[in-house]
Short mmCIF file of C-alpha atoms in Angstrom, two decimals:
data_model
loop_
_atom_site.label_atom_id
_atom_site.label_comp_id
_atom_site.label_asym_id
_atom_site.label_seq_id
_atom_site.Cartn_x
_atom_site.Cartn_y
_atom_site.Cartn_z
CA MET A 1 -69.63 7.25 55.75
CA ALA A 2 -65.91 7.34 55.10
CA SER A 3 -64.96 10.72 56.29
CA SER A 4 -61.80 9.68 57.91
CA THR A 5 -58.34 10.93 57.05
CA THR A 6 -55.35 8.61 56.85
CA GLY A 7 -52.26 10.54 57.68
CA GLU A 8 -52.17 13.61 55.41
CA LYS A 9 -54.26 12.07 52.70
CA LYS A 10 -57.93 12.98 52.80
CA ILE A 11 -60.38 10.32 51.73
CA LEU A 12 -63.61 11.01 49.89
CA THR A 13 -66.50 8.74 49.01
CA LEU A 14 -68.30 9.07 45.71
CA LYS A 15 -71.65 7.32 45.39
CA GLY A 16 -72.72 6.14 41.99
CA GLY A 17 -76.26 5.96 40.62
CA ASP A 18 -76.78 2.45 41.86
CA ASN A 19 -75.56 3.30 45.36
CA GLU A 20 -72.16 1.69 44.89
CA GLU A 21 -69.55 3.60 46.85
CA PHE A 22 -66.09 4.50 45.70
CA ILE A 23 -63.56 5.54 48.29
CA LEU A 24 -60.68 7.56 46.85
CA GLU A 25 -58.12 10.12 47.78
CA GLU A 26 -59.50 13.64 47.78
CA SER A 27 -56.58 14.93 45.71
CA LEU A 28 -57.76 12.74 42.79
CA VAL A 29 -61.26 14.31 42.52
CA LEU A 30 -59.81 17.81 42.53
CA GLN A 31 -59.39 17.31 38.77
CA SER A 32 -63.12 17.71 38.50
CA GLU A 33 -64.12 21.46 38.90
CA LEU A 34 -67.50 20.51 40.26
CA LEU A 35 -66.21 18.13 42.98
CA LYS A 36 -63.34 20.54 43.74
CA ASN A 37 -65.87 23.31 44.55
CA MET A 38 -67.86 20.89 46.71
CA VAL A 39 -64.87 19.76 48.65
CA LYS A 40 -63.30 23.17 49.09
CA GLU A 41 -66.48 25.22 49.82
CA GLU A 42 -68.79 22.76 51.49
CA ARG A 43 -66.22 20.47 53.12
CA VAL A 44 -68.14 17.36 52.15
CA SER A 45 -66.79 13.90 52.71
CA SER A 46 -69.32 11.93 50.69
CA ILE A 47 -70.75 13.01 47.41
CA PRO A 48 -73.81 11.30 45.90
CA LEU A 49 -73.75 11.29 42.06
CA PRO A 50 -77.17 9.59 41.43
CA SER A 51 -77.18 10.45 37.75
CA ILE A 52 -73.91 8.69 36.94
CA LYS A 53 -73.92 4.93 36.56
CA SER A 54 -71.37 3.09 38.67
CA LYS A 55 -69.92 1.59 35.46
CA THR A 56 -69.31 5.08 34.13
CA LEU A 57 -67.88 6.27 37.41
CA VAL A 58 -65.41 3.33 37.47
CA LYS A 59 -64.14 4.42 34.14
CA ILE A 60 -63.81 8.08 35.15
CA ILE A 61 -61.98 7.21 38.35
CA GLU A 62 -59.66 5.02 36.31
CA TYR A 63 -58.86 8.06 34.14
CA LEU A 64 -58.41 10.36 37.10
CA LYS A 65 -55.88 7.94 38.57
CA LYS A 66 -53.93 7.65 35.30
CA HIS A 67 -53.98 11.33 34.73
CA ALA A 68 -52.75 12.05 38.23
CA GLU A 69 -49.72 9.73 37.46
CA LEU A 70 -48.94 11.57 34.24
CA THR A 71 -45.32 12.70 33.98
CA PRO A 72 -43.29 13.84 30.95
CA SER A 73 -41.68 10.35 30.87
CA ASN A 74 -44.90 8.37 30.57
CA LYS A 75 -46.63 10.58 28.10
CA GLU A 76 -46.73 7.89 25.42
CA GLU A 77 -48.18 5.36 27.78
CA PHE A 78 -50.91 7.88 28.77
CA LYS A 79 -51.76 8.55 25.15
CA ASN A 80 -52.19 4.83 24.58
CA PHE A 81 -54.34 4.68 27.74
CA GLU A 82 -56.49 7.47 26.42
CA LYS A 83 -56.99 5.67 23.06
CA GLU A 84 -58.08 2.52 25.01
CA PHE A 85 -60.21 4.61 27.27
CA VAL A 86 -62.54 5.77 24.51
CA ASN A 87 -62.53 2.36 22.81
CA VAL A 88 -65.97 1.41 24.17
CA VAL A 89 -69.35 1.12 22.59
CA LEU A 90 -70.75 4.51 21.56
CA GLU A 91 -73.59 4.39 24.09
CA GLU A 92 -71.02 4.01 26.91
CA LEU A 93 -68.81 6.74 25.43
CA LEU A 94 -71.80 9.09 25.41
CA ASP A 95 -72.60 8.24 29.08
CA ILE A 96 -69.03 8.98 29.91
CA THR A 97 -69.11 12.32 27.97
CA VAL A 98 -72.22 13.43 29.72
CA ALA A 99 -70.80 12.61 33.16
CA VAL A 100 -67.48 14.24 32.38
CA ASN A 101 -69.42 17.35 31.31
CA TYR A 102 -71.35 17.38 34.54
CA LEU A 103 -68.26 16.82 36.66
CA LYS A 104 -66.41 19.52 34.63
CA ILE A 105 -63.23 17.57 33.85
CA ASN A 106 -62.23 19.85 31.03
CA GLY A 107 -59.31 18.11 29.35
CA LEU A 108 -61.15 14.79 29.32
CA LEU A 109 -64.36 16.45 28.08
CA GLU A 110 -62.52 17.73 24.99
CA PHE A 111 -60.99 14.33 24.40
CA CYS A 112 -64.37 12.58 24.74
CA CYS A 113 -66.14 15.04 22.38
CA GLN A 114 -63.41 14.56 19.77
CA ALA A 115 -63.73 10.75 20.16
CA VAL A 116 -67.56 10.92 19.67
CA ALA A 117 -67.05 13.22 16.65
CA ASP A 118 -64.50 10.77 15.15
CA ARG A 119 -66.93 7.87 15.64
CA ILE A 120 -69.99 9.50 14.09
CA LYS A 121 -68.48 11.47 11.24
CA ASP A 122 -69.07 8.77 8.64
CA LYS A 123 -72.50 7.62 10.06
CA SER A 124 -75.68 7.81 8.11
CA VAL A 125 -78.42 10.20 9.27
CA GLU A 126 -80.51 7.24 10.42
CA ALA A 127 -77.64 5.83 12.52
CA VAL A 128 -77.09 9.21 14.22
CA ARG A 129 -80.81 9.47 15.04
CA LYS A 130 -80.63 6.07 16.71
CA ILE A 131 -77.43 6.86 18.60
CA PHE A 132 -78.84 10.14 20.03
CA ARG A 133 -82.37 8.74 20.20
CA ILE A 134 -83.84 11.52 18.07
CA GLU A 135 -86.99 11.27 16.17
CA SER A 136 -87.05 13.17 12.83
CA ASP A 137 -89.41 16.02 12.72
CA PHE A 138 -88.90 16.55 9.04
CA THR A 139 -91.32 15.48 6.37
CA PRO A 140 -89.95 12.93 3.80
CA GLU A 141 -90.21 15.69 1.24
CA GLU A 142 -88.13 18.08 3.30
CA GLU A 143 -85.60 15.32 3.80
CA SER A 144 -85.25 14.57 0.11
CA GLU A 145 -84.81 18.32 -0.46
CA PHE A 146 -81.72 18.25 1.77
CA ARG A 147 -80.32 15.30 -0.21
CA LYS A 148 -80.88 17.28 -3.41
CA GLU A 149 -79.23 20.41 -2.01
CA THR A 150 -76.03 18.80 -0.96
CA PRO A 151 -75.80 15.38 -2.69
CA GLU A 152 -72.09 15.14 -1.97
CA ALA A 153 -72.78 14.88 1.75
CA PHE A 154 -74.88 11.78 1.24
CA GLU A 155 -72.58 10.01 -1.26
CA GLY A 156 -70.15 7.19 -0.49
CA ASP A 157 -70.23 4.42 2.03
CA LEU A 158 -72.01 5.64 5.09
CA ASP A 159 -71.96 3.64 8.29
CA ASP A 160 -75.36 2.46 9.49
CA THR A 161 -74.23 0.88 12.66
CA THR A 162 -74.81 2.47 16.00
CA ASN A 163 -71.79 1.26 17.97
CA MET B 1 -76.97 22.16 42.29
CA MET B 2 -76.67 25.96 42.63
CA THR B 3 -80.06 26.21 44.38
CA GLN B 4 -79.05 23.70 46.99
CA LYS B 5 -75.81 25.52 47.53
CA THR B 6 -77.49 28.89 48.10
CA ASP B 7 -79.93 27.19 50.52
CA ILE B 8 -77.18 25.85 52.59
CA CYS B 9 -75.29 29.15 52.54
CA ASN B 10 -78.38 31.08 53.71
CA LYS B 11 -78.96 28.87 56.63
CA SER B 12 -77.74 30.35 59.94
CA SER B 13 -75.83 28.16 62.28
CA ARG B 14 -78.93 27.95 64.55
CA GLU B 15 -81.00 26.62 61.74
CA ALA B 16 -78.21 24.19 60.94
CA ALA B 17 -78.25 23.02 64.53
CA LYS B 18 -82.01 22.46 64.36
CA ILE B 19 -81.57 20.38 61.23
CA ALA B 20 -78.85 18.44 62.89
CA GLN B 21 -81.24 17.73 65.73
CA LYS B 22 -83.89 16.57 63.35
CA ALA B 23 -81.34 14.47 61.65
CA ASN B 24 -80.79 12.59 64.89
CA LEU B 25 -84.51 11.90 65.06
CA PHE B 26 -84.52 10.44 61.62
CA LYS B 27 -81.51 8.17 61.92
CA GLY B 28 -81.52 5.54 59.30
CA GLN B 29 -83.67 7.68 57.00
CA GLN B 30 -80.86 9.80 55.71
CA LYS B 31 -82.36 10.20 52.32
CA LYS B 32 -85.10 12.47 53.71
CA ILE B 33 -82.70 14.84 55.35
CA VAL B 34 -82.03 18.10 53.51
CA CYS B 35 -78.70 18.65 55.05
CA ALA B 36 -77.08 17.21 58.11
CA TYR B 37 -73.79 17.00 59.90
CA PHE B 38 -72.03 13.75 60.37
CA LYS B 39 -68.79 13.67 62.25
CA GLY B 40 -68.49 17.39 61.70
CA LYS B 41 -68.83 17.25 57.98
CA ARG B 42 -71.73 17.87 55.75
CA VAL B 43 -73.18 15.13 53.58
CA MET B 44 -74.88 16.29 50.47
CA ARG B 45 -78.39 15.07 49.74
CA PRO B 46 -78.77 13.21 46.43
CA LEU B 47 -80.17 15.70 44.00
CA LYS B 48 -82.56 14.92 41.24
CA ASN B 49 -82.16 16.51 37.87
CA THR B 50 -78.64 17.61 38.53
CA MET B 51 -77.69 16.48 35.07
CA GLN B 52 -79.64 17.48 32.09
CA MET B 53 -81.23 14.08 31.61
CA ASP B 54 -84.62 15.22 30.43
CA VAL B 55 -85.79 13.38 27.29
CA ASP B 56 -86.97 15.67 24.66
CA PRO B 57 -87.73 13.83 21.35
CA ALA B 58 -86.38 16.73 19.27
CA MET B 59 -83.22 17.08 21.30
CA GLY B 60 -82.69 13.40 21.90
CA ILE B 61 -81.43 11.75 25.05
CA HIS B 62 -79.70 13.12 28.00
CA LEU B 63 -77.39 15.30 25.97
CA ALA B 64 -77.33 18.95 26.81
CA GLU B 65 -77.10 21.45 23.97
CA LYS B 66 -73.55 22.38 25.07
CA ILE B 67 -72.32 18.79 24.57
CA ILE B 68 -74.03 18.46 21.20
CA VAL B 69 -72.38 21.70 20.09
CA ASP B 70 -69.07 20.48 21.45
CA ILE B 71 -69.28 17.24 19.51
CA LEU B 72 -70.67 18.63 16.22
CA SER B 73 -68.24 21.52 16.09
CA ARG B 74 -65.44 18.90 15.72
CA LEU B 75 -67.04 17.28 12.63
CA PRO B 76 -66.01 17.76 9.05
CA VAL B 77 -68.33 20.10 6.92
CA ARG B 78 -69.49 17.06 4.92
CA SER B 79 -70.89 15.28 7.99
CA LEU B 80 -72.52 18.50 9.15
CA LEU B 81 -74.30 19.00 5.87
CA ARG B 82 -75.61 15.53 6.23
CA PHE B 83 -76.62 15.85 9.90
CA LYS B 84 -78.58 18.97 9.23
CA CYS B 85 -81.38 16.60 8.31
CA VAL B 86 -81.28 14.71 11.59
CA SER B 87 -83.84 16.97 13.17
CA LYS B 88 -84.98 20.65 13.07
CA PHE B 89 -83.14 21.30 16.33
CA TRP B 90 -79.87 19.98 14.86
CA LYS B 91 -80.45 22.07 11.71
CA THR B 92 -80.96 25.20 13.75
CA LEU B 93 -77.89 24.40 15.88
CA ILE B 94 -75.63 23.79 12.85
CA SER B 95 -76.83 26.85 11.03
CA ASP B 96 -76.24 29.14 14.01
CA PRO B 97 -73.50 31.83 13.53
CA TYR B 98 -72.06 31.06 17.03
CA PHE B 99 -71.73 27.40 16.02
CA LYS B 100 -70.09 28.26 12.76
CA MET B 101 -67.52 30.39 14.62
CA LYS B 102 -66.85 27.58 17.09
CA HIS B 103 -66.44 25.20 14.15
CA LEU B 104 -64.00 27.54 12.44
CA ILE B 105 -61.91 27.74 15.66
CA HIS B 106 -61.68 23.96 15.85
CA ALA B 107 -60.90 23.63 12.19
CA ARG B 108 -58.08 26.12 12.44
CA ASN B 109 -56.45 24.03 15.13
CA ASN B 110 -57.08 20.71 13.46
CA GLN B 111 -54.59 19.62 10.87
CA ASN B 112 -57.15 17.25 9.38
CA SER B 113 -59.27 20.18 8.46
CA GLN B 114 -56.66 22.00 6.48
CA LYS B 115 -57.13 21.71 2.82
CA LEU B 116 -55.52 22.75 -0.38
CA LEU B 117 -57.63 24.30 -3.15
CA ILE B 118 -56.29 23.50 -6.61
CA SER B 119 -57.28 24.85 -9.95
CA GLN B 120 -56.19 22.58 -12.78
CA PHE B 121 -55.99 23.42 -16.49
CA TYR B 122 -56.03 20.72 -19.13
CA LEU B 123 -54.43 21.77 -22.37
CA GLY B 124 -55.88 20.21 -25.44
CA MET B 125 -58.58 20.34 -28.03
CA ASP B 126 -61.25 20.91 -25.45
CA HIS B 127 -59.25 22.53 -22.75
CA SER B 128 -61.01 22.58 -19.42
CA PHE B 129 -60.47 23.82 -15.94
CA SER B 130 -61.38 21.98 -12.75
CA PHE B 131 -61.27 22.62 -9.03
CA TYR B 132 -59.92 20.02 -6.64
CA CYS B 133 -59.71 19.93 -2.93
CA SER B 134 -56.93 18.03 -1.34
CA SER B 135 -56.15 17.13 2.26
CA LEU B 136 -52.65 18.13 3.41
CA LEU B 137 -52.20 14.97 5.53
CA VAL B 138 -53.73 12.06 3.72
CA LYS B 139 -54.12 11.18 0.05
CA ASP B 140 -57.65 12.41 -0.39
CA VAL B 141 -58.39 14.50 -3.49
CA GLN B 142 -61.97 15.52 -4.31
CA LYS B 143 -63.19 17.12 -7.53
CA LEU B 144 -65.35 20.16 -6.83
CA ASP B 145 -68.17 21.52 -8.82
CA CYS B 146 -67.49 25.05 -9.83
CA PRO B 147 -69.80 27.77 -8.46
CA LEU B 148 -71.47 28.46 -11.83
CA ASN B 149 -72.35 25.42 -13.76
CA ILE B 150 -71.43 26.39 -17.26
CA GLU B 151 -69.53 24.46 -19.89
CA GLN B 152 -66.27 25.70 -21.35
CA VAL B 153 -65.19 27.91 -18.51
CA ILE B 154 -62.02 29.50 -17.36
CA LEU B 155 -61.61 29.15 -13.60
CA ARG B 156 -59.28 31.20 -11.47
CA ILE B 157 -58.60 31.36 -7.79
CA PHE B 158 -57.82 34.90 -6.68
CA CYS B 159 -57.35 34.50 -2.98
CA CYS B 160 -58.33 32.36 0.00
CA TYR B 161 -58.94 33.16 3.66
CA ASP B 162 -60.44 31.12 6.46
CA GLY B 163 -61.91 28.52 4.18
CA LEU B 164 -63.41 31.11 1.83
CA SER B 165 -62.07 31.94 -1.60
CA ILE B 166 -62.66 34.44 -4.32
CA VAL B 167 -62.84 32.72 -7.68
CA GLY B 168 -63.37 34.03 -11.16
CA VAL B 169 -65.45 32.09 -13.57
CA GLY B 170 -65.07 33.18 -17.15
CA ASP B 171 -66.41 32.45 -20.53
CA CYS B 172 -63.81 31.21 -22.99
CA SER B 173 -64.95 33.35 -25.88
CA SER B 174 -65.52 36.72 -24.22
CA GLU B 175 -62.92 36.32 -21.41
CA GLU B 176 -65.23 38.23 -19.11
CA PHE B 177 -65.13 37.04 -15.50
CA LYS B 178 -67.82 36.67 -12.95
CA PHE B 179 -66.54 36.92 -9.41
CA PHE B 180 -67.70 34.65 -6.62
CA LEU B 181 -67.10 34.53 -2.96
CA TRP B 182 -67.07 30.75 -2.60
CA ASN B 183 -67.00 28.28 0.28
CA PRO B 184 -65.59 25.13 -1.29
CA SER B 185 -66.57 23.05 1.74
CA THR B 186 -70.28 23.86 1.67
CA ARG B 187 -70.27 24.64 -2.07
CA GLU B 188 -72.07 27.83 -1.23
CA SER B 189 -71.33 30.92 -3.30
CA ILE B 190 -72.29 34.50 -3.72
CA GLU B 191 -71.79 36.36 -6.94
CA LEU B 192 -69.80 39.57 -6.32
CA PRO B 193 -70.53 42.72 -8.32
CA VAL B 194 -67.96 43.18 -11.09
CA PRO B 195 -65.66 45.95 -9.88
CA GLU B 196 -66.02 49.08 -12.01
CA LEU B 197 -62.38 49.95 -11.81
CA LEU B 198 -61.08 46.57 -12.99
CA PRO B 199 -58.62 47.26 -15.62
CA ARG B 200 -58.98 45.50 -18.90
CA LYS B 201 -55.28 44.88 -19.11
CA GLY B 202 -53.08 44.52 -16.17
CA TYR B 203 -52.73 42.75 -12.92
CA CYS B 204 -55.09 42.75 -10.08
CA THR B 205 -54.33 41.58 -6.54
CA TRP B 206 -57.11 40.43 -4.33
CA GLY B 207 -57.24 40.03 -0.59
CA LEU B 208 -59.74 38.91 2.03
CA GLY B 209 -59.75 39.94 5.65
CA TYR B 210 -61.90 40.49 8.65
CA ASP B 211 -62.93 43.67 10.44
CA LEU B 212 -61.23 44.21 13.73
CA VAL B 213 -64.54 43.50 15.45
CA MET B 214 -64.51 39.72 15.10
CA THR B 215 -67.91 39.26 16.61
CA ILE B 216 -69.56 40.78 13.65
CA ARG B 217 -67.32 38.82 11.33
CA SER B 218 -67.93 41.01 8.36
CA LEU B 219 -65.70 40.12 5.51
CA ARG B 220 -63.76 42.92 3.77
CA LEU B 221 -62.68 42.53 0.29
CA ILE B 222 -59.59 44.37 -0.57
CA ARG B 223 -58.74 44.89 -4.19
CA LYS B 224 -55.55 46.31 -5.34
CA TYR B 225 -55.01 47.09 -8.92
CA THR B 226 -51.79 47.41 -10.75
CA VAL B 227 -52.21 48.47 -14.27
CA LYS B 228 -49.59 47.26 -16.58
CA PHE B 229 -48.82 49.47 -19.60
#
């Protein structure tokens, strides 16, 4: 358990779903409303996050570090970093979005949701079902009714890929 | 997470001490301990179901309704009309008035969502009117079907507000207008009653606005007539 303090900087351990530990400065995790409350109210030193994959946690910590370094002079650089940050396969982006929602990192959540929206807006219905793992509960007749009602929504080149 | 927090808060210091004692008995089996003190600080026990990871075939994977709403409310109307047929749950979500309001708020702040509605009139032997919708940022012009599908019509846009517009669809021969409250994005329209006071000759100014109570979001139609002699 890393509950030590080095100088003035408090150290906190985050434990990912696969028990991998991440030791980082407490000030970084304060960007997450959830962790901030845990740290402030409960005075915890180690926080298990079993539902977040370590891979996802690595990405989020990477963001927290970059965001903490954000100054008016490196705004452009941060924007480029943000673009790269969401440039992952959709499944991973959804994992990140879910984790960010859980951790309550508000600015990043909005950015992730917008990124998901941008990625799925031209997808076909079948692709969206696969991405969100949804089984249709409509009958084929009901589905063809939708297509008849708003044909313009189904026209054009729709993307069938799921990544 | 909240339940655990309350549990911890309700425990008196004596109880906490007892737990700490127990904790010493179970060294090396930390996972079984509800709450314990290590080096003066509390270590949270891993919680199950802290994230909404339940799989529901209708709702899909681990995504909570809040996230789905957050993502979908950022989509263009065309995508939403398509995604209504993903599942019954998505259809209910997209048709919900709260969702529509959230979508409108996003659209207002998003430059990509701002569109220009154009009515074009071709002069010629068979003169015709058409509606077009154009993006303000990129070159993307779409022809729109008019609310009432009749040939040889006169189309007029009277006013627009928050993505809705009042259009007049008229017959070339009689010059009588039918008035529609039209949503060009969803192609939905409602025929409005022809105002009794509408002057045969003269100008008419139209306006659309909301009641002060925004939650009800009732649209008010303001008509102002100026009769020209």
